[in-house]
């Protein structure tokens, strides 16, 4: 896993690693001048852009008569790459012998933006924009957990229950989208599977809209709690949530009939995209990607936070190590998330009115001690989402680093794809469930 992480540190900060086998830029173009997060970066220095209009349009494709391989570009503008991802693929006949993900097209320097904002108010809106399609509250929790532990803020128990419920709603929404797009990649089935799953995702987003006021960029967490209490009338919100939970098992059963029991789907996914457990660990893969390879690791249980350690639920693993197993993990996790939400609703319904404290008493300005540092992570829908911060005594972090699960998970693609066929590469990529906003940040 050090491969990409060291390349990123070289690219953005300028740290050089003597024994790295391929130390080159990873997020920025090779022609970029300077290292943007280094202390001596000159932001006014002119940049060199290599423009395709300078290429000769009449130039023939390069062909070597002694070579049996072919170079194939997949993406960056292709619906199966789930965003602006470029896969540099080398084929020997129809078999893939090498694939290299080329990332950075959606790099917005989110970490630099966070370093420019204050702990208390200005950073929290950014996490929604990392994994922008599914995991807003999970992203917010990653920052909140790190900042709260850095500043010794104790979150009220009532707010922790609300956070846990909202986070699991986001997990269901994320997994529904993963199921929908994966079936679209593999089956090409838009009308049935894709739209069915999007329909259930919309129901979850209706609940999240009632809770937070937003459908995508929630900005609902605050350091020390949440921004407001459950929507009134509370009974109506609980009833709507229970209605969704009551119909969910039938929907999941329907997806098993439509997808996992589909013979074409099984042929495309079983025993393809193999990722052995030790390889998954070596690459730092987490979340459903690791648990689909039998790696029994979930931060909600192994590094408890929120209200998870008070609730009854199970960590889901599958031993198939293939594309099919990764989907099964997500579908089973939807059922576990539903169990967690139901228990949270039961708790919130009976919570005494005079003890519904949604926020701790947090100072208006936070200034952690100089040179203190922290790393905290949460179990996001796609894996371990961690935040590292180093303080310098001011109200803004001196260093802010996002440990993106998609970044590490995407590194495993060559291990899964080499020796397979092109359609298997598409299936393997879909099974990783990446989002480029979080890969590139």
Coordinates of C-alpha atoms in Angstrom, one line a residue:
X1 CA 0.0 0.0 0.0
X2 CA 3.0 2.3 0.4
X3 CA 3.3 2.5 -3.4
X4 CA 0.5 5.0 -4.1
X5 CA 0.8 6.8 -0.7
X6 CA 4.5 7.5 -1.1
X7 CA 3.8 8.7 -4.7
X8 CA 1.1 11.1 -3.3
X9 CA 3.5 12.4 -0.6
X10 CA 6.1 13.1 -3.3
X11 CA 3.6 14.7 -5.7
X12 CA 1.9 17.1 -3.2
X13 CA 4.7 17.7 -0.6
X14 CA 7.9 16.8 -2.4
X15 CA 9.1 14.0 -0.1
X16 CA 11.5 11.7 -1.9
X17 CA 11.7 8.0 -1.1
X18 CA 15.0 6.4 -2.0
X19 CA 13.9 2.9 -2.5
X20 CA 10.5 3.5 -4.2
X21 CA 10.4 1.5 -7.4
X22 CA 8.4 4.1 -9.4
X23 CA 8.5 7.5 -7.8
X24 CA 6.5 9.8 -10.0
X25 CA 3.5 12.1 -9.7
X26 CA 0.1 10.4 -9.2
X27 CA -2.5 13.2 -8.9
X28 CA -1.0 16.1 -10.8
X29 CA 0.4 16.1 -14.4
X30 CA 4.0 15.2 -14.9
X31 CA 4.7 18.7 -16.2
X32 CA 3.5 20.4 -12.9
X33 CA 6.0 22.8 -11.4
X34 CA 6.5 22.4 -7.7
X35 CA 4.7 20.6 -4.9
X36 CA 1.5 22.3 -3.8
X37 CA 1.4 21.4 -0.1
X38 CA 5.1 22.1 0.5
X39 CA 6.0 25.1 2.6
X40 CA 8.0 26.7 -0.2
X41 CA 5.5 26.3 -3.0
X42 CA 5.2 29.3 -5.3
X43 CA 1.5 29.5 -6.3
X44 CA 2.3 32.3 -8.8
X45 CA 4.7 30.2 -10.8
X46 CA 3.5 29.6 -14.3
X47 CA 2.3 26.0 -15.1
X48 CA 3.0 24.1 -18.3
X49 CA -0.1 22.4 -19.8
X50 CA 0.4 19.8 -22.5
X51 CA -2.5 20.3 -24.9
X52 CA -3.7 17.6 -27.3
X53 CA -4.3 20.2 -30.1
X54 CA -0.5 20.3 -30.5
X55 CA -0.4 16.6 -31.5
X56 CA -0.3 15.7 -35.2
X57 CA -3.8 14.5 -36.1
X58 CA -2.4 12.6 -39.2
X59 CA 0.1 10.6 -37.2
X60 CA -0.5 6.8 -37.5
X61 CA -1.0 4.5 -34.6
X62 CA 2.3 3.1 -33.4
X63 CA 2.8 -0.5 -34.4
X64 CA 5.7 -2.8 -33.5
X65 CA 5.8 -5.8 -35.8
X66 CA 7.6 -7.9 -33.2
X67 CA 5.1 -7.2 -30.4
X68 CA 2.0 -9.2 -29.7
X69 CA 0.5 -6.8 -27.2
X70 CA -2.0 -3.9 -27.7
X71 CA -2.3 -0.7 -25.6
X72 CA -6.0 0.1 -24.8
X73 CA -7.3 3.2 -23.1
X74 CA -10.4 2.7 -20.9
X75 CA -11.8 6.0 -19.9
X76 CA -11.5 8.7 -18.6
X77 CA -14.8 9.5 -20.2
X78 CA -16.6 6.2 -20.0
X79 CA -19.7 5.3 -17.9
X80 CA -18.1 2.1 -16.6
X81 CA -15.2 3.9 -15.0
X82 CA -17.6 5.5 -12.4
X83 CA -16.1 9.0 -13.0
X84 CA -13.1 10.4 -14.7
X85 CA -10.8 7.4 -14.3
X86 CA -8.3 6.4 -17.0
X87 CA -7.2 2.8 -17.1
X88 CA -4.0 2.2 -19.1
X89 CA -4.5 -1.3 -20.2
X90 CA -2.1 -3.7 -22.1
X91 CA -3.6 -6.7 -23.8
X92 CA -2.0 -9.9 -25.0
X93 CA -4.7 -11.1 -27.5
X94 CA -7.8 -10.7 -25.4
X95 CA -6.1 -11.2 -22.0
X96 CA -5.1 -8.3 -19.8
X97 CA -1.5 -8.5 -18.8
X98 CA -1.2 -5.1 -17.1
X99 CA -3.6 -2.3 -16.1
X100 CA -2.5 0.9 -14.5
X101 CA -5.2 3.3 -13.0
X102 CA -4.4 6.9 -14.0
X103 CA -6.0 9.2 -11.4
X104 CA -6.1 12.9 -10.5
X105 CA -8.6 14.2 -13.0
X106 CA -10.9 15.2 -10.1
X107 CA -8.2 16.4 -7.7
X108 CA -9.5 19.6 -6.1
X109 CA -6.8 19.9 -3.3
X110 CA -9.5 19.2 -0.6
X111 CA -6.8 18.9 2.0
X112 CA -5.4 22.3 1.3
X113 CA -8.9 23.8 1.5
X114 CA -9.4 22.1 4.9
X115 CA -6.0 23.6 6.1
X116 CA -7.4 27.0 5.1
X117 CA -10.5 26.6 7.3
X118 CA -11.2 26.9 11.0
X119 CA -11.8 23.7 13.1
X120 CA -15.0 25.0 14.5
X121 CA -17.1 26.0 11.5
X122 CA -15.3 26.1 8.1
X123 CA -14.1 22.5 7.6
X124 CA -17.3 20.6 8.2
X125 CA -19.0 21.4 4.8
X126 CA -16.1 19.9 2.8
X127 CA -16.4 16.2 3.8
X128 CA -19.8 15.9 2.0
X129 CA -17.9 16.6 -1.2
X130 CA -15.4 13.7 -0.9
X131 CA -17.6 10.7 -1.4
X132 CA -20.2 13.1 -2.9
X133 CA -22.8 10.5 -4.0
X134 CA -23.4 8.4 -1.0
X135 CA -21.7 8.9 2.3
X136 CA -22.1 12.5 3.4
X137 CA -22.8 11.8 7.1
X138 CA -20.1 9.1 7.3
X139 CA -17.6 11.6 5.9
X140 CA -18.6 14.3 8.3
X141 CA -18.2 11.8 11.2
X142 CA -14.6 11.1 10.2
X143 CA -13.7 14.7 10.6
X144 CA -15.9 15.2 13.7
X145 CA -14.4 12.2 15.4
X146 CA -10.8 13.4 14.8
X147 CA -11.5 17.0 15.8
X148 CA -13.5 16.1 18.9
X149 CA -10.8 13.8 20.2
X150 CA -8.1 16.5 19.4
X151 CA -10.1 19.1 21.4
X152 CA -11.4 16.7 24.1
X153 CA -15.0 17.3 23.3
X154 CA -17.5 14.8 24.8
X155 CA -20.5 14.2 22.5
X156 CA -23.9 13.7 24.3
X157 CA -25.3 10.2 24.2
X158 CA -28.5 11.3 22.5
X159 CA -26.6 13.0 19.7
X160 CA -24.5 9.8 19.3
X161 CA -27.7 7.7 18.7
X162 CA -28.9 10.2 16.1
X163 CA -25.4 10.1 14.4
X164 CA -25.4 6.3 14.3
X165 CA -28.9 6.2 12.8
X166 CA -28.1 8.8 10.1
X167 CA -24.8 7.1 9.3
X168 CA -26.5 3.7 8.7
X169 CA -29.1 5.4 6.5
X170 CA -26.2 6.7 4.4
X171 CA -24.6 3.3 4.3
X172 CA -27.8 1.8 2.9
X173 CA -28.0 4.6 0.3
X174 CA -24.4 4.0 -0.7
X175 CA -24.8 0.2 -1.0
X176 CA -28.0 0.6 -3.1
X177 CA -26.1 2.8 -5.5
X178 CA -23.3 0.2 -5.6
X179 CA -25.7 -2.6 -6.4
X180 CA -27.4 -0.5 -9.1
X181 CA -24.3 0.6 -10.9
X182 CA -22.6 -2.9 -10.6
X183 CA -25.6 -4.6 -12.1
X184 CA -25.6 -1.9 -14.9
X185 CA -21.9 -2.6 -15.5
X186 CA -22.2 -6.4 -15.6
X187 CA -25.8 -7.1 -16.8
X188 CA -26.4 -3.8 -18.7
X189 CA -29.8 -3.9 -17.0
X190 CA -31.0 -0.3 -16.6
X191 CA -34.8 -0.7 -16.3
X192 CA -35.2 -3.4 -13.7
X193 CA -32.2 -3.7 -11.4
X194 CA -30.8 -0.1 -11.7
X195 CA -34.0 1.7 -11.3
X196 CA -35.3 -0.7 -8.5
X197 CA -32.2 0.0 -6.5
X198 CA -32.4 3.8 -7.1
X199 CA -36.0 3.7 -6.0
X200 CA -34.9 2.3 -2.6
X201 CA -32.1 4.7 -2.4
X202 CA -34.5 7.6 -3.0
X203 CA -36.6 6.4 0.0
X204 CA -33.5 6.5 2.2
X205 CA -32.7 10.0 0.9
X206 CA -36.3 11.1 1.7
X207 CA -35.6 10.2 5.3
X208 CA -32.2 11.9 5.2
X209 CA -33.8 15.0 3.8
X210 CA -36.4 15.0 6.6
X211 CA -33.5 14.7 9.1
X212 CA -30.9 17.1 7.7
X213 CA -32.8 19.3 5.2
X214 CA -30.6 18.2 2.3
X215 CA -30.5 15.2 -0.1
X216 CA -26.8 15.2 -0.9
X217 CA -24.6 17.7 0.9
X218 CA -26.0 17.3 4.4
X219 CA -23.7 19.5 6.6
X220 CA -25.6 18.0 9.5
X221 CA -22.9 17.1 12.0
X222 CA -21.3 19.8 14.3
X223 CA -18.3 19.4 16.6
X224 CA -19.9 18.1 19.7
X225 CA -23.1 16.8 18.2
X226 CA -25.6 17.5 15.4
X227 CA -27.1 20.8 14.2
X228 CA -30.7 20.1 15.2
X229 CA -33.0 17.5 16.7
X230 CA -35.2 15.0 14.8
X231 CA -37.9 16.6 12.7
X232 CA -41.3 17.4 14.2
X233 CA -43.7 15.7 14.5
X234 CA -41.3 13.0 15.7
X235 CA -43.9 10.3 15.5
X236 CA -44.4 10.9 11.8
X237 CA -40.6 10.6 11.2
X238 CA -40.4 7.4 13.2
X239 CA -43.4 6.0 11.3
X240 CA -41.9 6.8 7.9
X241 CA -38.6 5.2 9.0
X242 CA -40.4 2.0 10.2
X243 CA -42.3 1.8 6.9
X244 CA -39.1 1.8 5.0
X245 CA -37.5 -0.8 7.3
X246 CA -40.6 -3.0 7.0
X247 CA -40.5 -3.1 3.1
X248 CA -36.7 -3.4 2.9
X249 CA -36.4 -7.3 3.5
X250 CA -38.8 -7.8 0.5
X251 CA -36.7 -5.5 -1.6
X252 CA -33.5 -7.3 -0.7
X253 CA -35.1 -10.6 -1.6
X254 CA -36.1 -9.1 -4.9
X255 CA -32.5 -8.1 -5.6
X256 CA -31.3 -11.6 -4.9
X257 CA -33.9 -12.9 -7.4
X258 CA -32.9 -10.2 -10.0
X259 CA -29.1 -10.2 -9.5
X260 CA -27.4 -12.8 -7.4
X261 CA -29.6 -15.6 -8.7
X262 CA -29.1 -14.4 -12.3
X263 CA -27.1 -17.0 -14.3
X264 CA -25.5 -14.3 -16.5
X265 CA -24.5 -12.3 -13.5
X266 CA -23.0 -15.3 -11.8
X267 CA -21.0 -16.3 -14.8
X268 CA -19.6 -12.8 -15.0
X269 CA -18.7 -12.4 -11.3
X270 CA -18.0 -15.8 -9.6
X271 CA -14.3 -16.7 -9.7
X272 CA -13.4 -13.4 -11.5
X273 CA -11.5 -10.5 -9.9
X274 CA -9.9 -12.7 -7.3
X275 CA -8.4 -10.8 -4.4
X276 CA -6.8 -13.2 -1.8
X277 CA -7.0 -12.0 1.9
X278 CA -3.3 -11.4 2.3
X279 CA -3.1 -9.4 -0.8
X280 CA -6.1 -7.3 0.3
X281 CA -4.3 -6.6 3.6
X282 CA -1.0 -5.7 1.9
X283 CA -2.7 -3.1 -0.2
X284 CA -4.6 -1.6 2.8
X285 CA -8.0 -2.6 1.3
X286 CA -10.8 -2.1 3.8
X287 CA -14.6 -2.2 3.9
X288 CA -16.6 -4.6 1.7
X289 CA -13.6 -5.1 -0.6
X290 CA -11.6 -6.6 2.3
X291 CA -14.6 -8.3 4.0
X292 CA -15.5 -9.9 0.6
X293 CA -12.0 -11.6 0.9
X294 CA -12.8 -12.9 4.4
X295 CA -10.9 -10.2 6.3
X296 CA -12.9 -9.8 9.5
X297 CA -12.2 -6.1 10.1
X298 CA -14.8 -3.4 10.8
X299 CA -14.0 -0.2 12.7
X300 CA -17.5 0.0 14.2
X301 CA -16.6 -3.1 16.2
X302 CA -12.8 -3.0 16.3
X303 CA -12.4 0.7 17.3
X304 CA -15.9 1.5 18.7
X305 CA -17.3 5.0 18.3
X306 CA -20.8 6.5 18.3
X307 CA -23.4 4.1 19.8
X308 CA -22.3 1.0 17.9
X309 CA -20.9 -0.9 20.9
X310 CA -24.3 -0.7 22.6
X311 CA -26.3 -2.2 19.8
X312 CA -26.8 -5.7 18.5
X313 CA -25.5 -6.3 15.0
X314 CA -22.9 -8.4 13.1
X315 CA -19.9 -7.9 10.9
X316 CA -20.5 -9.4 7.5
X317 CA -17.7 -11.4 5.7
X318 CA -17.6 -13.7 2.7
X319 CA -14.8 -16.1 1.8
X320 CA -15.2 -16.1 -2.0
X321 CA -12.6 -13.4 -2.6
X322 CA -14.3 -12.5 -6.0
X323 CA -16.6 -9.9 -7.5
X324 CA -19.7 -11.9 -6.4
X325 CA -18.6 -12.0 -2.8
X326 CA -18.1 -8.2 -2.6
X327 CA -21.6 -7.6 -3.8
X328 CA -23.0 -10.2 -1.3
X329 CA -21.2 -8.4 1.5
X330 CA -22.9 -5.1 0.6
X331 CA -26.3 -6.7 0.3
X332 CA -26.0 -8.4 3.7
X333 CA -24.7 -5.2 5.2
X334 CA -27.9 -3.4 4.1
X335 CA -29.8 -5.8 6.4
X336 CA -27.4 -5.2 9.3
X337 CA -27.7 -1.4 8.8
X338 CA -31.5 -1.9 9.0
X339 CA -31.2 -3.7 12.3
X340 CA -29.0 -0.8 13.7
X341 CA -31.5 1.9 12.5
X342 CA -34.5 0.0 14.1
X343 CA -32.7 -0.2 17.4
X344 CA -31.8 3.5 17.2
X345 CA -35.5 4.4 16.5
X346 CA -36.6 2.4 19.5
X347 CA -34.1 4.3 21.7
X348 CA -35.0 7.7 20.3
X349 CA -38.7 7.1 20.7
X350 CA -38.4 6.4 24.4
X351 CA -35.7 9.1 25.2
X352 CA -36.8 11.4 28.0
X353 CA -37.6 14.9 26.6
X354 CA -35.6 16.8 29.1
X355 CA -32.4 14.7 28.2
X356 CA -32.4 15.3 24.5
X357 CA -29.1 17.1 24.3
X358 CA -28.0 17.4 20.7
X359 CA -24.7 19.4 21.2
X360 CA -22.0 19.6 23.8
X361 CA -20.9 23.0 25.0
X362 CA -18.0 23.7 22.5
X363 CA -15.9 26.9 22.6
X364 CA -16.5 29.3 19.8
X365 CA -12.9 29.1 18.7
X366 CA -10.8 25.9 19.0
X367 CA -7.0 26.2 19.3
X368 CA -5.4 22.8 20.1
X369 CA -1.9 22.9 21.6
X370 CA 1.0 23.4 19.2
X371 CA 2.4 20.3 17.6
X372 CA -0.3 17.9 18.9
X373 CA -1.5 15.5 16.3
X374 CA -4.2 12.9 15.8
X375 CA -5.5 10.2 13.5
X376 CA -9.1 8.9 13.8
X377 CA -11.1 6.9 11.4
X378 CA -14.7 5.6 10.9
X379 CA -16.1 2.7 8.9
X380 CA -17.5 4.5 5.9
X381 CA -19.6 2.7 3.3
X382 CA -16.4 2.0 1.2
X383 CA -14.0 1.2 4.0
X384 CA -11.7 3.0 6.5
X385 CA -12.0 6.7 6.1
X386 CA -9.4 8.4 8.3
X387 CA -8.4 11.9 9.1
X388 CA -4.9 12.9 10.3
X389 CA -4.5 16.5 11.7
X390 CA -1.5 18.3 13.2
X391 CA -2.2 21.5 15.2
X392 CA 0.1 24.5 15.4
X393 CA -1.7 26.5 18.2
X394 CA -3.9 28.4 15.8
X395 CA -7.6 27.9 15.0
X396 CA -6.7 26.1 11.7
X397 CA -4.9 22.8 11.2
X398 CA -1.2 23.0 10.1
X399 CA -1.7 19.7 8.3
X400 CA -4.8 17.9 7.2
X401 CA -4.7 14.5 5.5
X402 CA -7.5 12.3 4.3
X403 CA -7.0 8.5 4.3
X404 CA -9.5 7.6 1.6
X405 CA -10.7 4.0 1.4
X406 CA -11.3 4.3 -2.3
X407 CA -7.7 5.4 -2.9
X408 CA -6.3 2.2 -1.3
X409 CA -9.0 -0.1 -2.7
X410 CA -8.4 1.1 -6.3
X411 CA -4.7 0.0 -5.9
X412 CA -5.8 -3.6 -5.8
X413 CA -7.3 -3.4 -9.4
X414 CA -4.2 -4.7 -11.2
X415 CA -4.1 -7.7 -8.8
X416 CA -7.7 -8.5 -9.7
X417 CA -7.5 -7.8 -13.4
X418 CA -4.2 -9.2 -14.7
X419 CA -4.8 -12.5 -16.6
X420 CA -8.5 -11.7 -17.0
X421 CA -10.5 -10.5 -20.0
X422 CA -11.7 -6.9 -20.6
X423 CA -15.2 -7.5 -19.4
X424 CA -13.8 -9.0 -16.2
X425 CA -11.8 -5.7 -15.7
X426 CA -15.1 -3.7 -15.9
X427 CA -16.7 -6.2 -13.4
X428 CA -13.7 -5.9 -11.0
X429 CA -13.7 -2.2 -11.1
X430 CA -17.4 -2.1 -10.5
X431 CA -17.1 -4.4 -7.5
X432 CA -14.6 -2.0 -5.9
X433 CA -17.4 0.7 -5.7
X434 CA -15.0 3.7 -6.0
X435 CA -16.0 7.3 -6.3
X436 CA -13.4 9.6 -7.9
X437 CA -14.1 12.5 -5.6
X438 CA -12.7 10.5 -2.7
X439 CA -9.9 8.9 -4.7
X440 CA -8.6 12.2 -6.0
X441 CA -9.8 14.5 -3.2

